[in-house]
Each structure stands twice: as C-alpha cells, then as structure tokens.
mmCIF file of C-alpha atoms and ligand atoms in Angstrom:
data_model
loop_
_atom_site.group_PDB
_atom_site.id
_atom_site.type_symbol
_atom_site.label_atom_id
_atom_site.label_comp_id
_atom_site.label_asym_id
_atom_site.label_seq_id
_atom_site.Cartn_x
_atom_site.Cartn_y
_atom_site.Cartn_z
ATOM 1 C CA MET A 22 88.458 176.629 -216.141
ATOM 2 C CA SER A 23 88.203 180.273 -217.104
ATOM 3 C CA ALA A 24 90.532 183.149 -216.202
ATOM 4 C CA PHE A 25 89.566 185.478 -213.387
ATOM 5 C CA LEU A 26 87.792 188.774 -214.022
ATOM 6 C CA GLN A 27 90.413 191.416 -213.308
ATOM 7 C CA ASN A 28 88.593 194.719 -213.316
ATOM 8 C CA ALA A 29 86.425 193.886 -210.327
ATOM 9 C CA TRP A 30 86.250 194.310 -206.569
ATOM 10 C CA TYR A 31 86.883 191.137 -204.591
ATOM 11 C CA MET A 32 86.390 190.668 -200.845
ATOM 12 C CA ALA A 33 89.724 190.102 -199.090
ATOM 13 C CA ALA A 34 88.623 189.775 -195.449
ATOM 14 C CA TRP A 35 86.148 190.754 -192.768
ATOM 15 C CA SER A 36 87.212 193.959 -191.070
ATOM 16 C CA SER A 37 87.509 191.991 -187.812
ATOM 17 C CA GLU A 38 90.109 189.660 -189.360
ATOM 18 C CA LEU A 39 92.534 192.541 -190.004
ATOM 19 C CA ALA A 40 91.867 194.743 -186.977
ATOM 20 C CA ASP A 41 95.190 196.647 -186.481
ATOM 21 C CA GLY A 42 97.539 193.884 -187.521
ATOM 22 C CA ILE A 43 98.936 192.293 -190.712
ATOM 23 C CA LEU A 44 96.922 189.810 -192.708
ATOM 24 C CA ALA A 45 98.482 187.476 -195.305
ATOM 25 C CA ARG A 46 96.121 185.848 -197.818
ATOM 26 C CA GLN A 47 96.425 184.313 -201.248
ATOM 27 C CA LEU A 48 93.867 185.804 -203.607
ATOM 28 C CA LEU A 49 93.459 185.178 -207.339
ATOM 29 C CA ASN A 50 96.673 183.118 -207.224
ATOM 30 C CA SER A 51 98.638 186.008 -205.752
ATOM 31 C CA PRO A 52 99.965 186.111 -202.176
ATOM 32 C CA MET A 53 98.986 189.483 -200.748
ATOM 33 C CA VAL A 54 99.582 191.304 -197.471
ATOM 34 C CA PHE A 55 97.094 193.750 -195.938
ATOM 35 C CA TRP A 56 97.590 196.192 -193.102
ATOM 36 C CA ARG A 57 95.805 199.175 -191.618
ATOM 37 C CA CYS A 58 97.324 202.657 -191.908
ATOM 38 C CA GLN A 59 97.179 205.263 -189.202
ATOM 39 C CA ASP A 60 94.224 207.056 -190.788
ATOM 40 C CA GLY A 61 92.229 203.787 -190.665
ATOM 41 C CA SER A 62 92.550 203.013 -194.398
ATOM 42 C CA VAL A 63 93.655 199.561 -195.530
ATOM 43 C CA ALA A 64 96.798 198.973 -197.634
ATOM 44 C CA ALA A 65 97.498 195.921 -199.793
ATOM 45 C CA ILE A 66 100.645 194.940 -201.677
ATOM 46 C CA ASP A 67 102.134 191.720 -203.043
ATOM 47 C CA ASP A 68 103.388 189.556 -200.226
ATOM 48 C CA ARG A 69 106.846 189.044 -201.721
ATOM 49 C CA CYS A 70 109.882 191.226 -201.057
ATOM 50 C CA PRO A 71 111.774 192.037 -204.326
ATOM 51 C CA HIS A 72 115.121 191.403 -202.620
ATOM 52 C CA ARG A 73 115.181 187.681 -201.668
ATOM 53 C CA PHE A 74 111.426 187.143 -201.943
ATOM 54 C CA ALA A 75 110.673 186.759 -198.296
ATOM 55 C CA PRO A 76 106.939 187.082 -197.527
ATOM 56 C CA LEU A 77 106.501 190.678 -196.329
ATOM 57 C CA SER A 78 103.784 189.408 -193.956
ATOM 58 C CA ARG A 79 106.614 187.962 -191.853
ATOM 59 C CA GLY A 80 107.773 191.514 -191.255
ATOM 60 C CA THR A 81 106.651 194.331 -189.017
ATOM 61 C CA LYS A 82 104.204 197.177 -189.414
ATOM 62 C CA LEU A 83 105.886 200.547 -188.862
ATOM 63 C CA GLY A 84 103.338 203.343 -188.938
ATOM 64 C CA ASP A 85 101.914 203.353 -192.496
ATOM 65 C CA THR A 86 104.677 201.082 -193.830
ATOM 66 C CA ILE A 87 105.749 197.462 -193.557
ATOM 67 C CA GLN A 88 109.338 196.356 -192.952
ATOM 68 C CA CYS A 89 110.627 193.144 -194.443
ATOM 69 C CA GLY A 90 111.522 190.758 -191.650
ATOM 70 C CA TYR A 91 114.599 189.336 -193.507
ATOM 71 C CA HIS A 92 116.924 192.309 -194.321
ATOM 72 C CA GLY A 93 114.807 195.305 -193.381
ATOM 73 C CA LEU A 94 113.701 197.027 -196.618
ATOM 74 C CA ILE A 95 110.632 199.177 -195.908
ATOM 75 C CA PHE A 96 107.634 199.558 -198.258
ATOM 76 C CA ASP A 97 104.712 201.977 -198.159
ATOM 77 C CA ALA A 98 101.121 201.487 -199.191
ATOM 78 C CA SER A 99 101.927 202.352 -202.816
ATOM 79 C CA GLY A 100 104.347 199.397 -202.863
ATOM 80 C CA SER A 101 107.380 201.691 -203.118
ATOM 81 C CA CYS A 102 110.515 200.978 -201.155
ATOM 82 C CA VAL A 103 110.926 204.048 -198.924
ATOM 83 C CA ARG A 104 113.870 203.002 -196.813
ATOM 84 C CA ASN A 105 116.924 200.765 -197.249
ATOM 85 C CA PRO A 106 118.716 200.205 -193.975
ATOM 86 C CA HIS A 107 121.826 199.038 -195.831
ATOM 87 C CA GLY A 108 122.875 202.578 -196.630
ATOM 88 C CA ARG A 109 122.001 202.778 -200.286
ATOM 89 C CA ARG A 110 119.042 204.647 -201.670
ATOM 90 C CA PRO A 111 115.678 202.786 -201.513
ATOM 91 C CA GLN A 112 115.288 200.246 -204.261
ATOM 92 C CA GLY A 113 112.489 198.086 -205.675
ATOM 93 C CA ASN A 114 108.754 198.218 -205.754
ATOM 94 C CA VAL A 115 105.970 195.708 -205.318
ATOM 95 C CA ARG A 116 102.505 195.846 -206.802
ATOM 96 C CA ALA A 117 99.907 197.688 -204.718
ATOM 97 C CA TYR A 118 96.125 197.182 -204.883
ATOM 98 C CA PRO A 119 93.350 199.752 -204.258
ATOM 99 C CA CYS A 120 91.378 198.789 -201.161
ATOM 100 C CA PHE A 121 88.051 199.912 -199.761
ATOM 101 C CA GLU A 122 86.290 199.054 -196.546
ATOM 102 C CA GLN A 123 82.532 199.216 -195.967
ATOM 103 C CA ASP A 124 79.778 197.118 -194.307
ATOM 104 C CA ASN A 125 82.514 195.442 -192.158
ATOM 105 C CA MET A 126 84.149 194.045 -195.299
ATOM 106 C CA ILE A 127 87.514 194.763 -196.860
ATOM 107 C CA TRP A 128 87.617 194.764 -200.683
ATOM 108 C CA PHE A 129 90.521 195.029 -203.132
ATOM 109 C CA TRP A 130 90.524 195.909 -206.853
ATOM 110 C CA ALA A 131 92.346 193.335 -208.900
ATOM 111 C CA GLY A 132 92.640 195.247 -212.181
ATOM 112 C CA GLU A 133 93.819 198.627 -213.467
ATOM 113 C CA PRO A 134 93.979 200.972 -210.434
ATOM 114 C CA ALA A 135 92.586 203.918 -212.394
ATOM 115 C CA ARG A 136 89.341 202.036 -212.910
ATOM 116 C CA ALA A 137 88.774 201.212 -209.186
ATOM 117 C CA ASN A 138 85.489 202.855 -208.339
ATOM 118 C CA PRO A 139 84.161 201.945 -204.814
ATOM 119 C CA ALA A 140 80.628 202.833 -205.919
ATOM 120 C CA LEU A 141 80.645 199.534 -207.876
ATOM 121 C CA ILE A 142 80.925 197.421 -204.700
ATOM 122 C CA PRO A 143 77.563 195.719 -203.880
ATOM 123 C CA ARG A 144 76.255 196.949 -200.554
ATOM 124 C CA PHE A 145 75.350 194.905 -197.453
ATOM 125 C CA PRO A 146 73.556 197.533 -195.417
ATOM 126 C CA LEU A 147 72.144 195.187 -192.807
ATOM 127 C CA ASN A 148 75.676 194.022 -191.817
ATOM 128 C CA THR A 149 75.977 197.178 -189.671
ATOM 129 C CA ASP A 150 72.292 197.476 -188.610
ATOM 130 C CA VAL A 151 72.254 197.646 -184.783
ATOM 131 C CA ARG A 152 68.877 195.817 -184.726
ATOM 132 C CA TYR A 153 70.735 192.642 -185.761
ATOM 133 C CA ARG A 154 73.307 190.337 -184.190
ATOM 134 C CA PHE A 155 75.613 188.913 -186.816
ATOM 135 C CA VAL A 156 77.943 185.920 -186.814
ATOM 136 C CA SER A 157 80.477 185.797 -189.610
ATOM 137 C CA GLY A 158 83.167 183.420 -190.816
ATOM 138 C CA HIS A 159 85.614 182.447 -193.470
ATOM 139 C CA SER A 160 85.788 178.994 -194.901
ATOM 140 C CA ARG A 161 88.177 177.669 -197.492
ATOM 141 C CA VAL A 162 86.617 175.446 -200.117
ATOM 142 C CA ALA A 163 88.786 173.116 -202.249
ATOM 143 C CA ALA A 164 86.824 173.881 -205.433
ATOM 144 C CA HIS A 165 86.546 176.465 -208.191
ATOM 145 C CA TYR A 166 84.533 179.492 -207.036
ATOM 146 C CA GLU A 167 81.863 179.139 -209.703
ATOM 147 C CA LEU A 168 80.937 175.710 -208.287
ATOM 148 C CA VAL A 169 80.290 177.441 -204.957
ATOM 149 C CA THR A 170 78.232 180.103 -206.744
ATOM 150 C CA ASP A 171 76.214 177.375 -208.438
ATOM 151 C CA ASN A 172 75.505 175.825 -205.040
ATOM 152 C CA LEU A 173 74.210 179.140 -203.616
ATOM 153 C CA LEU A 174 72.118 180.175 -206.633
ATOM 154 C CA ASP A 175 70.406 176.791 -206.646
ATOM 155 C CA LEU A 176 69.016 176.400 -203.159
ATOM 156 C CA SER A 177 66.971 173.342 -204.177
ATOM 157 C CA HIS A 178 69.780 171.339 -202.572
ATOM 158 C CA THR A 179 68.367 172.457 -199.197
ATOM 159 C CA ALA A 180 65.780 169.664 -199.515
ATOM 160 C CA HIS A 181 68.574 167.106 -199.849
ATOM 161 C CA ILE A 182 71.475 168.115 -197.631
ATOM 162 C CA HIS A 183 70.289 170.738 -195.125
ATOM 163 C CA PRO A 184 67.834 169.080 -192.734
ATOM 164 C CA ALA A 185 68.035 171.970 -190.215
ATOM 165 C CA PHE A 186 66.980 174.490 -192.859
ATOM 166 C CA GLY A 187 64.117 172.611 -194.422
ATOM 167 C CA GLY A 188 65.138 169.121 -195.439
ATOM 168 C CA ALA A 189 62.757 167.031 -197.541
ATOM 169 C CA ASP A 190 59.861 169.390 -196.858
ATOM 170 C CA TRP A 191 61.635 172.348 -198.486
ATOM 171 C CA GLU A 192 59.766 172.479 -201.793
ATOM 172 C CA ALA A 193 60.547 175.790 -203.387
ATOM 173 C CA LYS A 194 58.919 177.658 -206.253
ATOM 174 C CA GLN A 195 61.842 179.424 -207.866
ATOM 175 C CA THR A 196 61.823 182.534 -210.094
ATOM 176 C CA LEU A 197 64.743 184.133 -211.895
ATOM 177 C CA VAL A 198 64.785 187.913 -211.983
ATOM 178 C CA CYS A 199 67.551 189.757 -213.881
ATOM 179 C CA LYS A 200 68.099 193.502 -213.476
ATOM 180 C CA GLY A 201 70.952 194.579 -215.741
ATOM 181 C CA GLN A 202 73.912 192.474 -214.643
ATOM 182 C CA THR A 203 72.352 191.635 -211.257
ATOM 183 C CA VAL A 204 70.712 188.204 -210.973
ATOM 184 C CA HIS A 205 68.109 187.410 -208.314
ATOM 185 C CA SER A 206 67.241 183.810 -207.540
ATOM 186 C CA VAL A 207 63.905 184.100 -205.755
ATOM 187 C CA TYR A 208 62.214 181.316 -203.805
ATOM 188 C CA VAL A 209 58.830 180.927 -202.177
ATOM 189 C CA ILE A 210 58.220 177.904 -199.889
ATOM 190 C CA LYS A 211 54.687 177.699 -198.530
ATOM 191 C CA SER A 212 53.470 175.912 -195.466
ATOM 192 C CA PHE A 213 56.176 173.517 -194.417
ATOM 193 C CA PRO A 214 57.031 172.208 -190.944
ATOM 194 C CA ILE A 215 59.161 174.769 -189.042
ATOM 195 C CA PRO A 216 62.815 173.689 -189.502
ATOM 196 C CA ALA A 217 65.228 173.489 -186.546
ATOM 197 C CA PHE A 218 67.011 176.795 -187.437
ATOM 198 C CA PHE A 219 63.834 178.858 -187.435
ATOM 199 C CA LYS A 220 62.645 177.054 -184.278
ATOM 200 C CA ALA A 221 65.825 177.966 -182.450
ATOM 201 C CA MET A 222 65.366 181.617 -183.494
ATOM 202 C CA VAL A 223 62.031 182.062 -181.725
ATOM 203 C CA THR A 224 61.437 180.167 -178.453
ATOM 204 C CA PRO A 225 58.797 179.073 -177.698
ATOM 205 C CA ALA A 226 57.973 178.198 -181.281
ATOM 206 C CA PHE A 227 55.431 180.590 -182.742
ATOM 207 C CA ALA A 228 54.070 178.161 -185.338
ATOM 208 C CA SER A 229 54.317 174.532 -186.465
ATOM 209 C CA GLN A 230 54.002 175.411 -190.153
ATOM 210 C CA VAL A 231 55.886 178.322 -191.777
ATOM 211 C CA ASN A 232 56.241 180.185 -195.070
ATOM 212 C CA GLU A 233 59.641 181.283 -196.336
ATOM 213 C CA TRP A 234 60.635 183.886 -198.936
ATOM 214 C CA ASP A 235 64.238 184.105 -200.178
ATOM 215 C CA ASP A 236 65.838 186.625 -202.499
ATOM 216 C CA LEU A 237 69.396 185.730 -203.364
ATOM 217 C CA ARG A 238 71.131 188.583 -205.176
ATOM 218 C CA TRP A 239 74.225 187.841 -207.272
ATOM 219 C CA ASN A 240 76.706 190.317 -208.693
ATOM 220 C CA ALA A 241 79.823 189.473 -210.693
ATOM 221 C CA PRO A 242 82.227 187.991 -210.015
ATOM 222 C CA ALA A 243 80.731 186.102 -207.009
ATOM 223 C CA THR A 244 79.118 188.422 -204.492
ATOM 224 C CA MET A 245 75.833 187.250 -203.054
ATOM 225 C CA TYR A 246 73.382 188.545 -200.524
ATOM 226 C CA LEU A 247 70.533 186.303 -199.330
ATOM 227 C CA PHE A 248 67.557 188.026 -197.785
ATOM 228 C CA THR A 249 65.316 185.479 -196.045
ATOM 229 C CA GLU A 250 61.889 186.164 -194.539
ATOM 230 C CA PHE A 251 59.905 183.537 -192.635
ATOM 231 C CA GLY A 252 56.673 183.608 -190.708
ATOM 232 C CA ALA A 253 53.743 181.523 -189.530
ATOM 233 C CA ALA A 254 52.021 179.877 -192.474
ATOM 234 C CA ASP A 255 48.619 181.341 -191.447
ATOM 235 C CA ALA A 256 49.921 184.887 -190.706
ATOM 236 C CA ASP A 257 50.366 187.991 -192.831
ATOM 237 C CA ARG A 258 53.790 188.270 -194.547
ATOM 238 C CA LYS A 259 54.204 191.661 -192.878
ATOM 239 C CA THR A 260 54.804 189.818 -189.550
ATOM 240 C CA ALA A 261 57.639 187.715 -191.058
ATOM 241 C CA LEU A 262 61.081 187.839 -189.461
ATOM 242 C CA TRP A 263 64.135 188.778 -191.494
ATOM 243 C CA VAL A 264 67.345 186.818 -191.718
ATOM 244 C CA PRO A 265 69.862 188.651 -193.942
ATOM 245 C CA SER A 266 73.014 186.762 -194.922
ATOM 246 C CA ALA A 267 76.147 187.482 -196.932
ATOM 247 C CA HIS A 268 77.872 184.897 -199.104
ATOM 248 C CA VAL A 269 80.943 186.333 -200.844
ATOM 249 C CA LEU A 270 83.424 184.268 -202.787
ATOM 250 C CA THR A 271 86.939 185.166 -203.807
ATOM 251 C CA PRO A 272 89.131 182.705 -205.757
ATOM 252 C CA GLU A 273 92.206 181.646 -203.882
ATOM 253 C CA THR A 274 93.428 179.602 -206.925
ATOM 254 C CA ALA A 275 91.623 178.049 -209.866
ATOM 255 C CA ALA A 276 90.756 175.140 -207.621
ATOM 256 C CA SER A 277 90.145 176.739 -204.217
ATOM 257 C CA THR A 278 87.900 179.480 -202.878
ATOM 258 C CA HIS A 279 87.620 181.816 -199.918
ATOM 259 C CA TYR A 280 84.010 181.772 -198.719
ATOM 260 C CA PHE A 281 83.144 184.733 -196.545
ATOM 261 C CA TRP A 282 79.771 184.263 -194.852
ATOM 262 C CA ALA A 283 77.698 186.124 -192.321
ATOM 263 C CA SER A 284 74.171 185.751 -191.010
ATOM 264 C CA GLY A 285 72.056 188.071 -188.851
ATOM 265 C CA VAL A 286 69.110 187.560 -186.561
ATOM 266 C CA GLY A 287 67.071 190.155 -184.674
ATOM 267 C CA ARG A 288 68.830 191.341 -181.510
ATOM 268 C CA GLU A 289 65.987 189.969 -179.399
ATOM 269 C CA SER A 290 66.187 186.463 -180.999
ATOM 270 C CA SER A 291 66.493 183.463 -178.644
ATOM 271 C CA LEU A 292 69.249 182.117 -180.892
ATOM 272 C CA SER A 293 72.631 182.638 -179.165
ATOM 273 C CA ASP A 294 75.609 183.651 -181.329
ATOM 274 C CA GLU A 295 77.307 180.385 -180.455
ATOM 275 C CA VAL A 296 74.387 178.168 -181.548
ATOM 276 C CA HIS A 297 73.814 180.403 -184.599
ATOM 277 C CA ARG A 298 77.424 179.821 -185.642
ATOM 278 C CA GLN A 299 77.129 176.063 -185.084
ATOM 279 C CA PHE A 300 74.090 175.900 -187.447
ATOM 280 C CA LEU A 301 76.035 177.759 -190.149
ATOM 281 C CA VAL A 302 79.294 175.885 -189.784
ATOM 282 C CA LYS A 303 77.431 172.595 -190.002
ATOM 283 C CA ALA A 304 75.517 173.679 -193.115
ATOM 284 C CA PHE A 305 78.498 175.235 -194.945
ATOM 285 C CA GLU A 306 81.449 173.129 -193.806
ATOM 286 C CA GLN A 307 79.904 169.737 -193.085
ATOM 287 C CA GLU A 308 77.064 169.625 -195.655
ATOM 288 C CA ASP A 309 77.835 171.971 -198.600
ATOM 289 C CA MET A 310 81.620 171.817 -198.715
ATOM 290 C CA PRO A 311 82.124 168.036 -198.871
ATOM 291 C CA MET A 312 79.627 167.777 -201.765
ATOM 292 C CA ILE A 313 81.099 170.754 -203.730
ATOM 293 C CA GLU A 314 84.672 169.428 -203.207
ATOM 294 C CA ALA A 315 83.522 166.020 -204.403
ATOM 295 C CA VAL A 316 82.004 167.672 -207.493
ATOM 296 C CA GLN A 317 85.324 169.474 -208.154
ATOM 297 C CA LYS A 318 87.156 166.161 -208.019
ATOM 298 C CA SER A 319 84.557 164.427 -210.135
ATOM 299 C CA MET A 320 84.843 167.129 -212.836
ATOM 300 C CA GLY A 321 88.614 166.811 -212.866
ATOM 301 C CA GLY A 322 89.159 170.556 -213.516
ATOM 302 C CA SER A 323 87.004 170.590 -216.666
ATOM 303 C CA GLU A 324 84.878 173.605 -217.468
ATOM 304 C CA LEU A 325 81.184 172.880 -216.684
ATOM 305 C CA THR A 326 79.629 173.317 -220.127
ATOM 306 C CA SER A 327 82.369 171.200 -221.786
ATOM 307 C CA LEU A 328 80.990 168.212 -219.828
ATOM 308 C CA ARG A 329 77.497 168.866 -221.264
ATOM 309 C CA PRO A 330 75.579 168.678 -217.953
ATOM 310 C CA ILE A 331 71.869 167.929 -217.772
ATOM 311 C CA LEU A 332 70.231 171.202 -216.812
ATOM 312 C CA LEU A 333 67.279 171.313 -214.422
ATOM 313 C CA PRO A 334 64.860 174.272 -213.979
ATOM 314 C CA ALA A 335 66.613 175.208 -210.725
ATOM 315 C CA ASP A 336 69.888 175.768 -212.630
ATOM 316 C CA ARG A 337 68.584 178.818 -214.453
ATOM 317 C CA ALA A 338 69.952 181.461 -212.059
ATOM 318 C CA ALA A 339 73.374 179.819 -211.853
ATOM 319 C CA MET A 340 73.589 179.456 -215.631
ATOM 320 C CA ARG A 341 72.556 183.118 -216.090
ATOM 321 C CA ALA A 342 75.279 184.217 -213.655
ATOM 322 C CA ARG A 343 77.848 182.078 -215.484
ATOM 323 C CA GLN A 344 76.855 183.648 -218.825
ATOM 324 C CA ILE A 345 77.202 187.177 -217.468
ATOM 325 C CA LEU A 346 80.549 186.429 -215.875
ATOM 326 C CA SER A 347 82.013 184.723 -218.952
ATOM 327 C CA ARG A 348 80.861 187.621 -221.136
ATOM 328 C CA LEU A 349 82.535 190.113 -218.806
ATOM 329 C CA ILE A 350 85.755 188.109 -218.878
ATOM 330 C CA ALA A 351 85.622 187.787 -222.694
ATOM 331 C CA GLU A 352 85.042 191.576 -223.001
ATOM 332 C CA GLU A 353 87.944 192.273 -220.683
ATOM 333 C CA GLN A 354 90.237 189.988 -222.715
ATOM 334 C CA GLY A 355 88.965 191.433 -226.004
ATOM 335 C CA THR A 356 87.683 188.023 -227.117
ATOM 336 C CA GLY A 357 83.966 188.679 -226.833
ATOM 337 C CA PRO A 358 81.764 189.316 -229.895
ATOM 338 C CA ALA A 359 82.000 192.876 -231.105
ATOM 339 C CA SER A 360 78.335 193.548 -230.251
ATOM 340 C CA GLN A 361 79.201 192.760 -226.638
ATOM 341 C CA LEU A 362 82.253 195.040 -226.638
ATOM 342 C CA GLY A 363 80.199 198.126 -227.438
ATOM 343 C CA VAL A 364 81.738 198.335 -230.874
ATOM 344 C CA GLU A 365 79.312 199.694 -233.475
ATOM 345 C CA LYS A 366 78.514 197.305 -236.265
ATOM 346 C CA PRO A 367 79.090 198.680 -239.807
ATOM 347 C CA SER A 368 75.717 199.288 -241.425
ATOM 348 C CA VAL A 369 75.594 196.792 -244.286
ATOM 349 C CA PRO A 370 72.163 196.386 -245.890
ATOM 350 C CA ASP A 371 70.676 192.847 -245.852
HETATM 351 S S1 LIG B 27 114.199 189.582 -198.501
HETATM 352 FE FE1 LIG B 27 113.327 191.446 -197.919
HETATM 353 S S2 LIG B 27 114.949 192.756 -197.419
HETATM 354 FE FE2 LIG B 27 115.839 190.867 -198.016
HETATM 355 FE FE1 LIG B 28 73.853 174.881 -198.971
#
C-alpha cells in the first residue's frame, strides 16, 4: 500500500467532538492530541511527552497549554516546553501541526507547516446552513482508506447492499466529470420505487416513483461531498429535495480509517434526527463496513492494481481518483515522471 500524501489537509474531528476539552486521536500513524485555545483556535501536537513518553492527552489543559499528567512538563501550541516544574529551564519540544476549523470540521496539515494554506480545504457550505438539520458521526473502518474511497465513488453497490436507499431498483446512469484535480462521480436514477429513506423524509409519501440525482465530489486525499436531489418521477426537477452529505476519510494507519460522515435534511422534514442517524449507521456500519473490511482481508494488504482487478464501467471515478492521488504522492516524493513534476523537458528534436 502506498505512503500517505503529506502536504495535504486531513480532517481530524468534528468541532463537536473537541468542544472545549482534549481529544486524542491516531492520524496517519501518529498519535496526536488536540485542544482548544482561549481565542477559540485549535492546537495539535504529537501525543507523546519527550520525557518518559506519556501520552500528553492524559494531562490537563492549562489556558493555551497542556501539562503532562506524569511529571508536569508544560507545552504550548507550538509544541515548545514552556515550563518545567522541576526547577530547571524548560526542555524538549514536540511536533506541532497547523490546524484550521470551518464548516464544523477541524482539519490539520500533515506536511511542511509553511505550505499550509487553509484556502485549499474543500468547503462544505451546507454543513452550517440553518435550513438543514444535520446528523454527523465518526466510524472507524478496519481497512485502507482508498478502499473506502472506492466504495463511495462507486455507488453502484447501493443496488446490492443498501435496500433502504434503493436496493435492486437502483439502476444508475453514471458519468465521470473531472475538473482539474477534482473528480465528480455523477449518477442519475430515473423512476424507481421510493426507497425507505426518502419515504421517511416526507410523510405522507409524496410519490410512489422517484428520480434521484447524485453528484459526489472527490478531492485528494479522500474528501468527499455527496449532493443528492430526489423528487417525484413525474415532477419538475426544480421541486426536488436536497440531501447534502459529507464523507471525509483520514487514515488512522495503513490498514484502518477514520470515516467522518454527516447528512442533512430540510429543517421541516418528517425524519427525526434519531431515525436519520439509524438509517446512516445501518448503511455505513452494518452494510458498507463489513464488506470493505472483508475486502481488506481478502486483499491481504496488497496494492489494488498489483492484483490486476477486473474493472467495470462504474470503477472509472474511483480509478481516476486513485491515479490523481498516486501522482500527487509520487510528485511529493520526487519519484514521479519529470513532466508531472513541472520540470521543463530539454528541447531535443525528433
Ligand atoms: S513523561 Fe511527561 S513530564 Fe514525565
Ligand atoms: Fe455504501
């Protein structure tokens, strides 16, 4: 399996997970600790004290700093030791990570701090739209994050493992749209029996047959936004309802993934937050996850293309995303072809 892209923003948590406390989380193989400073900004440093390597997340937040719970060294948001209660001058530093919070999400930059530009973080504007009620969650998947991306970019599996979202009647016409390094996996499903999820959103049911339009946007390394519209099969698309959802993946290790998900319905929807959450947990944790984890085991840690998979038309978006990501990683590691590194070719006549 490939290395992780370093110069990239990764989602660390939902804002609600951190609140005012301390959050410990393993991300990209590194144990990290997050806390909120007094000005509201988020700090993140390695979760390992340089003295006897106690997890700093077992310590205490003191203003804008964190105090190790073992022998009391204090570290600030830059990772510098700012106080040593044992009388000597402060000693030792830990690695700090640039953080940024927007759209109810906390992101960290895994690479060179000088290159951390928050304008590069894909936006999720509807996450904070007051016309929607969102439910969100965090699931841990025992599989490489690209296998989870594959699952999301190829929604044809809906016909086989998600009965409440379409089941066997979900016959999608898929289109791949690439805009620069952004991949859109676009689906149109015409005139199929209203699935249980849509039925629960509007009571009494407004139609027995519905149309659905999905635009699933992918940005490297694994940030996805699914914009779903659905409406009565015999009505104008302008009357369709919107269901925006976020699907953001951050590697925990090479074989496990943090899956941050959220889904919104109109504030007036008949779907309660509790039932909405039950639909999603069932789909993600009881239907998707067991299959993806079984695939991970079946592949035995091998890289996908090395196993020479049969590719189906519905794989196009996932394979495009994999190509872009592997090119970005190769460029970062200096192993990509020169033409991809922006190096000018010498002009040698044919
Ligand atoms: S392990 Fe942190 S101060 Fe000793
Ligand atoms: Fe799924």
